Amino acid sequence: MMSKTALPALARRCLSTSTSAKESAEALRHVQESEKKMKVPMLDRSRGFLTGKNYSYSIVGPKDVDTANDLLYDTYHPDEPITKYLGLTQGGKRIADADRMVQEIAPRHLSLFALDPKGKPIGVSINNACYLSELEDNTDKVLADVTDPEYKPLAAIHHELRLKNRHIYKELGTDKFFSIRMVGVENSQRGMGVATELIRRSILLAGCLGFSGIKTEATGNFSRIAFEAVGLLPTNTIKYEDFEYEGKKIFNGLNGDNTEITFMRKKFFQSCLKHII
């Protein structure tokens, strides 16, 4: 278990001893260019959870899969735009392929729980490592592993987005990314900043583990704003109305604030802490 103050301190120790003058200059250029492209939303540090002193964090392990999934079904799955549009959780249904994903990812010890002062998990960030070599598979091969036909359009658009952004690996000079996949929070804790805090801690964990690239795939406006607030930058997008699956524009009715899925990335520098601490 990591305390709320221990992880940023650990990140500083991990990074401060290895930052070269060249990397510092590159980091400065990266931040300056990023801020020219967009006005980065600022974190609201006045919200209740962010200012609490008795909350802590722990790594999600294989024995924690059921707890992690329960938190995802509290807020993530019901509210995620694509899942909601496809009706994958209607009537209390479970998403077998998403549950299996959590079961496969948990043993990698990259995911995080947020714990209340009594040690109860109140939020989870499911994180993974994504390698450039995985993008050698085309979408049909990826979909062959999906068991539920209703889940396949969701898996297809995510993989198409990754293929569209494979050049980012070369641009950031890495063959792997720390990927923030799903963030779920207990219903009673909504609006307390738990999700934002989990994203911040996940980025710090990625830096401590040696990842130089961090990515996510924001499926709606709300998640995009949340990730922009901690310094992730949008690259390419896929408009829902344009995406075709098996010859049909299956997401054509998905509108409102959620019009596209966005690939977002961040290069981890010591200087990037200014956006997340």
Short mmCIF file of C-alpha atoms in Angstrom, two decimals:
data_model
loop_
_atom_site.label_atom_id
_atom_site.label_comp_id
_atom_site.label_asym_id
_atom_site.label_seq_id
_atom_site.Cartn_x
_atom_site.Cartn_y
_atom_site.Cartn_z
CA MET A 1 0.00 0.00 0.00
CA MET A 2 1.27 3.46 -0.89
CA SER A 3 0.31 6.56 1.02
CA LYS A 4 -0.91 9.61 -0.83
CA THR A 5 2.32 11.47 -0.10
CA ALA A 6 4.72 8.59 -0.61
CA LEU A 7 4.13 8.05 -4.31
CA PRO A 8 5.00 11.59 -5.49
CA ALA A 9 8.09 11.53 -3.26
CA LEU A 10 9.08 8.19 -4.76
CA ALA A 11 8.57 9.59 -8.24
CA ARG A 12 10.89 12.49 -7.49
CA ARG A 13 13.60 10.18 -6.18
CA CYS A 14 13.28 7.90 -9.19
CA LEU A 15 13.49 10.72 -11.70
CA SER A 16 15.68 13.39 -10.17
CA THR A 17 18.87 11.32 -10.28
CA SER A 18 18.63 10.52 -13.98
CA THR A 19 17.57 13.77 -15.64
CA SER A 20 20.26 14.98 -18.03
CA ALA A 21 20.64 18.49 -19.40
CA LYS A 22 19.59 17.19 -22.81
CA GLU A 23 16.41 15.65 -21.41
CA SER A 24 15.64 18.83 -19.47
CA ALA A 25 15.91 20.89 -22.64
CA GLU A 26 13.74 18.40 -24.52
CA ALA A 27 11.19 18.43 -21.71
CA LEU A 28 11.03 22.23 -21.77
CA ARG A 29 10.45 22.24 -25.52
CA HIS A 30 7.78 19.53 -25.15
CA VAL A 31 5.86 21.52 -22.52
CA GLN A 32 6.15 24.79 -24.44
CA GLU A 33 4.96 23.24 -27.69
CA SER A 34 2.11 21.49 -25.89
CA GLU A 35 0.92 24.70 -24.30
CA LYS A 36 1.02 26.49 -27.66
CA LYS A 37 -1.29 23.86 -29.16
CA MET A 38 -3.91 23.95 -26.46
CA LYS A 39 -4.93 25.64 -23.25
CA VAL A 40 -4.37 22.90 -20.70
CA PRO A 41 -7.24 22.66 -18.17
CA MET A 42 -6.07 23.15 -14.62
CA LEU A 43 -6.70 20.63 -11.87
CA ASP A 44 -9.19 21.65 -9.20
CA ARG A 45 -7.15 21.01 -6.07
CA SER A 46 -9.89 22.32 -3.79
CA ARG A 47 -12.13 19.28 -4.21
CA GLY A 48 -12.64 17.12 -1.15
CA PHE A 49 -10.77 13.95 -2.10
CA LEU A 50 -7.68 15.73 -3.39
CA THR A 51 -7.12 17.55 -0.11
CA GLY A 52 -7.75 14.54 2.16
CA LYS A 53 -4.82 13.28 4.24
CA ASN A 54 -6.00 9.81 5.18
CA TYR A 55 -6.57 8.24 1.78
CA SER A 56 -4.13 5.73 0.40
CA TYR A 57 -3.46 3.61 -2.66
CA SER A 58 -2.63 -0.01 -3.36
CA ILE A 59 -1.68 -2.09 -6.36
CA VAL A 60 -4.40 -4.29 -7.83
CA GLY A 61 -3.41 -7.95 -7.84
CA PRO A 62 -4.93 -11.21 -9.14
CA LYS A 63 -7.00 -11.66 -5.95
CA ASP A 64 -8.58 -8.24 -6.42
CA VAL A 65 -10.28 -8.85 -9.78
CA ASP A 66 -13.84 -9.12 -8.40
CA THR A 67 -13.48 -5.91 -6.36
CA ALA A 68 -12.01 -4.07 -9.35
CA ASN A 69 -14.83 -5.21 -11.61
CA ASP A 70 -17.48 -4.20 -9.07
CA LEU A 71 -16.10 -0.65 -9.08
CA LEU A 72 -16.05 -0.59 -12.89
CA TYR A 73 -19.70 -1.64 -13.00
CA ASP A 74 -20.58 1.11 -10.53
CA THR A 75 -19.69 4.01 -12.81
CA TYR A 76 -17.35 3.18 -15.70
CA HIS A 77 -19.28 0.62 -17.74
CA PRO A 78 -22.75 2.22 -17.35
CA ASP A 79 -21.45 5.69 -18.28
CA GLU A 80 -18.86 4.87 -20.95
CA PRO A 81 -20.35 6.29 -24.20
CA ILE A 82 -19.78 3.30 -26.51
CA THR A 83 -20.86 0.71 -23.93
CA LYS A 84 -23.96 2.76 -23.13
CA TYR A 85 -24.86 3.22 -26.80
CA LEU A 86 -24.51 -0.50 -27.52
CA GLY A 87 -26.54 -1.39 -24.42
CA LEU A 88 -23.89 -3.82 -23.18
CA THR A 89 -24.92 -3.49 -19.50
CA GLN A 90 -28.66 -3.13 -19.95
CA GLY A 91 -30.66 -5.19 -17.50
CA GLY A 92 -27.63 -5.71 -15.29
CA LYS A 93 -25.71 -7.67 -17.93
CA ARG A 94 -22.02 -8.35 -17.43
CA ILE A 95 -19.48 -7.77 -20.19
CA ALA A 96 -17.57 -11.03 -20.34
CA ASP A 97 -14.78 -9.72 -22.58
CA ALA A 98 -14.18 -6.67 -20.38
CA ASP A 99 -14.17 -8.86 -17.26
CA ARG A 100 -11.63 -11.15 -18.90
CA MET A 101 -9.47 -8.16 -19.77
CA VAL A 102 -9.29 -7.15 -16.10
CA GLN A 103 -8.45 -10.72 -15.12
CA GLU A 104 -5.57 -10.77 -17.63
CA ILE A 105 -4.23 -7.32 -16.73
CA ALA A 106 -4.38 -7.55 -12.91
CA PRO A 107 -1.38 -9.94 -12.54
CA ARG A 108 0.85 -7.33 -14.21
CA HIS A 109 0.54 -5.14 -11.08
CA LEU A 110 0.10 -1.89 -13.01
CA SER A 111 -3.42 -1.04 -11.81
CA LEU A 112 -4.30 1.01 -8.73
CA PHE A 113 -6.97 1.10 -6.04
CA ALA A 114 -7.89 4.26 -4.14
CA LEU A 115 -8.69 3.38 -0.52
CA ASP A 116 -10.73 5.32 2.01
CA PRO A 117 -9.37 5.88 5.55
CA LYS A 118 -10.72 2.46 6.61
CA GLY A 119 -8.92 0.70 3.77
CA LYS A 120 -11.99 0.12 1.61
CA PRO A 121 -11.44 0.36 -2.16
CA ILE A 122 -13.51 3.24 -3.52
CA GLY A 123 -11.95 3.61 -6.96
CA VAL A 124 -9.83 1.72 -9.44
CA SER A 125 -7.69 2.54 -12.45
CA ILE A 126 -7.08 -0.45 -14.72
CA ASN A 127 -3.71 0.10 -16.40
CA ASN A 128 -1.74 -1.96 -18.85
CA ALA A 129 1.48 -2.01 -20.86
CA CYS A 130 1.00 -1.70 -24.62
CA TYR A 131 3.81 -2.69 -26.97
CA LEU A 132 4.43 -1.62 -30.56
CA SER A 133 4.74 -5.29 -31.54
CA GLU A 134 1.07 -5.82 -30.61
CA LEU A 135 0.05 -3.54 -33.46
CA GLU A 136 1.28 -6.05 -36.02
CA ASP A 137 -2.09 -7.80 -35.64
CA ASN A 138 -4.87 -6.51 -37.86
CA THR A 139 -8.35 -5.85 -36.51
CA ASP A 140 -9.78 -9.18 -37.70
CA LYS A 141 -7.16 -11.09 -35.72
CA VAL A 142 -7.89 -9.04 -32.59
CA LEU A 143 -11.63 -9.59 -32.93
CA ALA A 144 -11.12 -13.35 -33.21
CA ASP A 145 -10.41 -13.37 -29.47
CA VAL A 146 -13.65 -11.51 -28.62
CA THR A 147 -16.41 -13.86 -27.47
CA ASP A 148 -19.43 -11.52 -27.48
CA PRO A 149 -20.50 -10.31 -30.96
CA GLU A 150 -22.09 -7.21 -29.38
CA TYR A 151 -18.71 -6.22 -27.89
CA LYS A 152 -16.82 -6.52 -31.17
CA PRO A 153 -17.61 -3.01 -32.51
CA LEU A 154 -16.15 -1.52 -29.31
CA ALA A 155 -13.01 -3.63 -29.60
CA ALA A 156 -12.75 -2.83 -33.32
CA ILE A 157 -12.81 0.97 -33.00
CA HIS A 158 -10.25 0.91 -30.18
CA HIS A 159 -7.85 -1.23 -32.23
CA GLU A 160 -8.35 0.90 -35.35
CA LEU A 161 -7.48 3.97 -33.29
CA ARG A 162 -4.28 2.32 -32.03
CA LEU A 163 -3.26 1.36 -35.56
CA LYS A 164 -3.89 4.94 -36.68
CA ASN A 165 -1.50 6.17 -34.00
CA ARG A 166 1.32 3.62 -34.17
CA HIS A 167 3.68 6.37 -35.37
CA ILE A 168 3.53 7.87 -31.87
CA TYR A 169 5.84 5.12 -30.59
CA LYS A 170 8.59 6.28 -32.94
CA GLU A 171 7.93 9.96 -32.23
CA LEU A 172 8.35 9.42 -28.49
CA GLY A 173 11.28 7.03 -28.96
CA THR A 174 9.76 4.06 -27.16
CA ASP A 175 8.46 0.58 -27.96
CA LYS A 176 5.95 0.50 -25.09
CA PHE A 177 3.36 2.74 -23.50
CA PHE A 178 1.79 2.74 -20.07
CA SER A 179 -1.90 2.60 -20.95
CA ILE A 180 -4.69 3.89 -18.70
CA ARG A 181 -7.62 1.71 -19.78
CA MET A 182 -10.59 2.10 -17.42
CA VAL A 183 -11.27 4.20 -14.32
CA GLY A 184 -14.19 3.33 -12.06
CA VAL A 185 -15.36 4.95 -8.83
CA GLU A 186 -17.86 3.91 -6.19
CA ASN A 187 -21.15 5.72 -6.74
CA SER A 188 -21.10 7.31 -3.29
CA GLN A 189 -17.71 8.91 -4.06
CA ARG A 190 -18.61 10.59 -7.34
CA GLY A 191 -17.65 14.23 -7.65
CA MET A 192 -14.90 13.96 -5.03
CA GLY A 193 -11.97 13.90 -7.46
CA VAL A 194 -11.24 10.19 -6.99
CA ALA A 195 -10.93 9.47 -10.72
CA THR A 196 -8.59 12.41 -11.32
CA GLU A 197 -6.44 11.39 -8.38
CA LEU A 198 -6.20 7.81 -9.68
CA ILE A 199 -5.10 9.10 -13.09
CA ARG A 200 -2.43 11.30 -11.48
CA ARG A 201 -1.13 8.42 -9.36
CA SER A 202 -1.12 6.09 -12.36
CA ILE A 203 1.06 8.54 -14.29
CA LEU A 204 3.48 8.75 -11.36
CA LEU A 205 3.56 4.96 -11.12
CA ALA A 206 4.36 4.77 -14.84
CA GLY A 207 7.29 7.15 -14.38
CA CYS A 208 8.66 5.19 -11.44
CA LEU A 209 8.47 1.96 -13.45
CA GLY A 210 10.51 3.47 -16.28
CA PHE A 211 7.81 4.10 -18.85
CA SER A 212 8.57 7.13 -21.00
CA GLY A 213 5.24 7.08 -22.84
CA ILE A 214 1.72 7.21 -21.37
CA LYS A 215 -1.45 6.82 -23.41
CA THR A 216 -5.19 6.50 -23.16
CA GLU A 217 -8.18 6.36 -25.49
CA ALA A 218 -10.83 8.88 -24.46
CA THR A 219 -14.26 7.82 -25.70
CA GLY A 220 -16.12 10.97 -24.68
CA ASN A 221 -15.82 14.63 -23.88
CA PHE A 222 -15.78 14.10 -20.10
CA SER A 223 -12.85 11.67 -20.16
CA ARG A 224 -10.94 13.78 -22.67
CA ILE A 225 -11.16 16.84 -20.40
CA ALA A 226 -10.07 14.75 -17.40
CA PHE A 227 -6.97 13.49 -19.20
CA GLU A 228 -6.12 16.91 -20.63
CA ALA A 229 -6.12 18.23 -17.05
CA VAL A 230 -3.14 16.01 -16.21
CA GLY A 231 -1.23 16.88 -19.37
CA LEU A 232 -2.17 14.22 -21.91
CA LEU A 233 -2.40 15.58 -25.44
CA PRO A 234 -4.83 14.50 -28.17
CA THR A 235 -3.35 13.16 -31.40
CA ASN A 236 -5.70 11.49 -33.87
CA THR A 237 -9.40 10.79 -33.51
CA ILE A 238 -12.06 8.64 -35.16
CA LYS A 239 -15.47 10.23 -35.61
CA TYR A 240 -18.22 7.88 -34.49
CA GLU A 241 -20.41 8.82 -37.43
CA ASP A 242 -17.65 7.84 -39.88
CA PHE A 243 -16.56 4.52 -38.37
CA GLU A 244 -17.63 1.41 -40.26
CA TYR A 245 -17.93 -2.08 -38.83
CA GLU A 246 -18.86 -4.89 -41.20
CA GLY A 247 -19.91 -2.30 -43.76
CA LYS A 248 -22.24 -0.42 -41.41
CA LYS A 249 -21.81 2.90 -39.63
CA ILE A 250 -22.73 1.28 -36.37
CA PHE A 251 -22.14 4.35 -34.15
CA ASN A 252 -23.97 6.81 -36.38
CA GLY A 253 -26.55 7.57 -33.68
CA LEU A 254 -23.97 8.32 -31.00
CA ASN A 255 -24.09 12.09 -30.73
CA GLY A 256 -24.35 14.94 -28.25
CA ASP A 257 -21.08 15.75 -26.49
CA ASN A 258 -19.54 12.41 -27.44
CA THR A 259 -18.74 12.54 -31.13
CA GLU A 260 -15.35 10.84 -31.37
CA ILE A 261 -12.79 8.58 -29.76
CA THR A 262 -9.43 10.27 -29.16
CA PHE A 263 -5.94 8.83 -28.80
CA MET A 264 -4.10 10.81 -26.12
CA ARG A 265 -0.45 10.56 -25.16
CA LYS A 266 2.16 12.06 -22.89
CA LYS A 267 5.92 11.76 -22.76
CA PHE A 268 7.02 11.37 -19.17
CA PHE A 269 9.60 13.93 -18.09
CA GLN A 270 10.45 15.11 -14.61
CA SER A 271 9.03 18.45 -15.74
CA CYS A 272 5.65 16.85 -16.41
CA LEU A 273 5.09 16.75 -12.66
CA LYS A 274 4.06 20.40 -12.87
CA HIS A 275 0.80 19.23 -14.46
CA ILE A 276 -0.04 16.44 -12.02
CA ILE A 277 1.22 17.36 -8.53
#
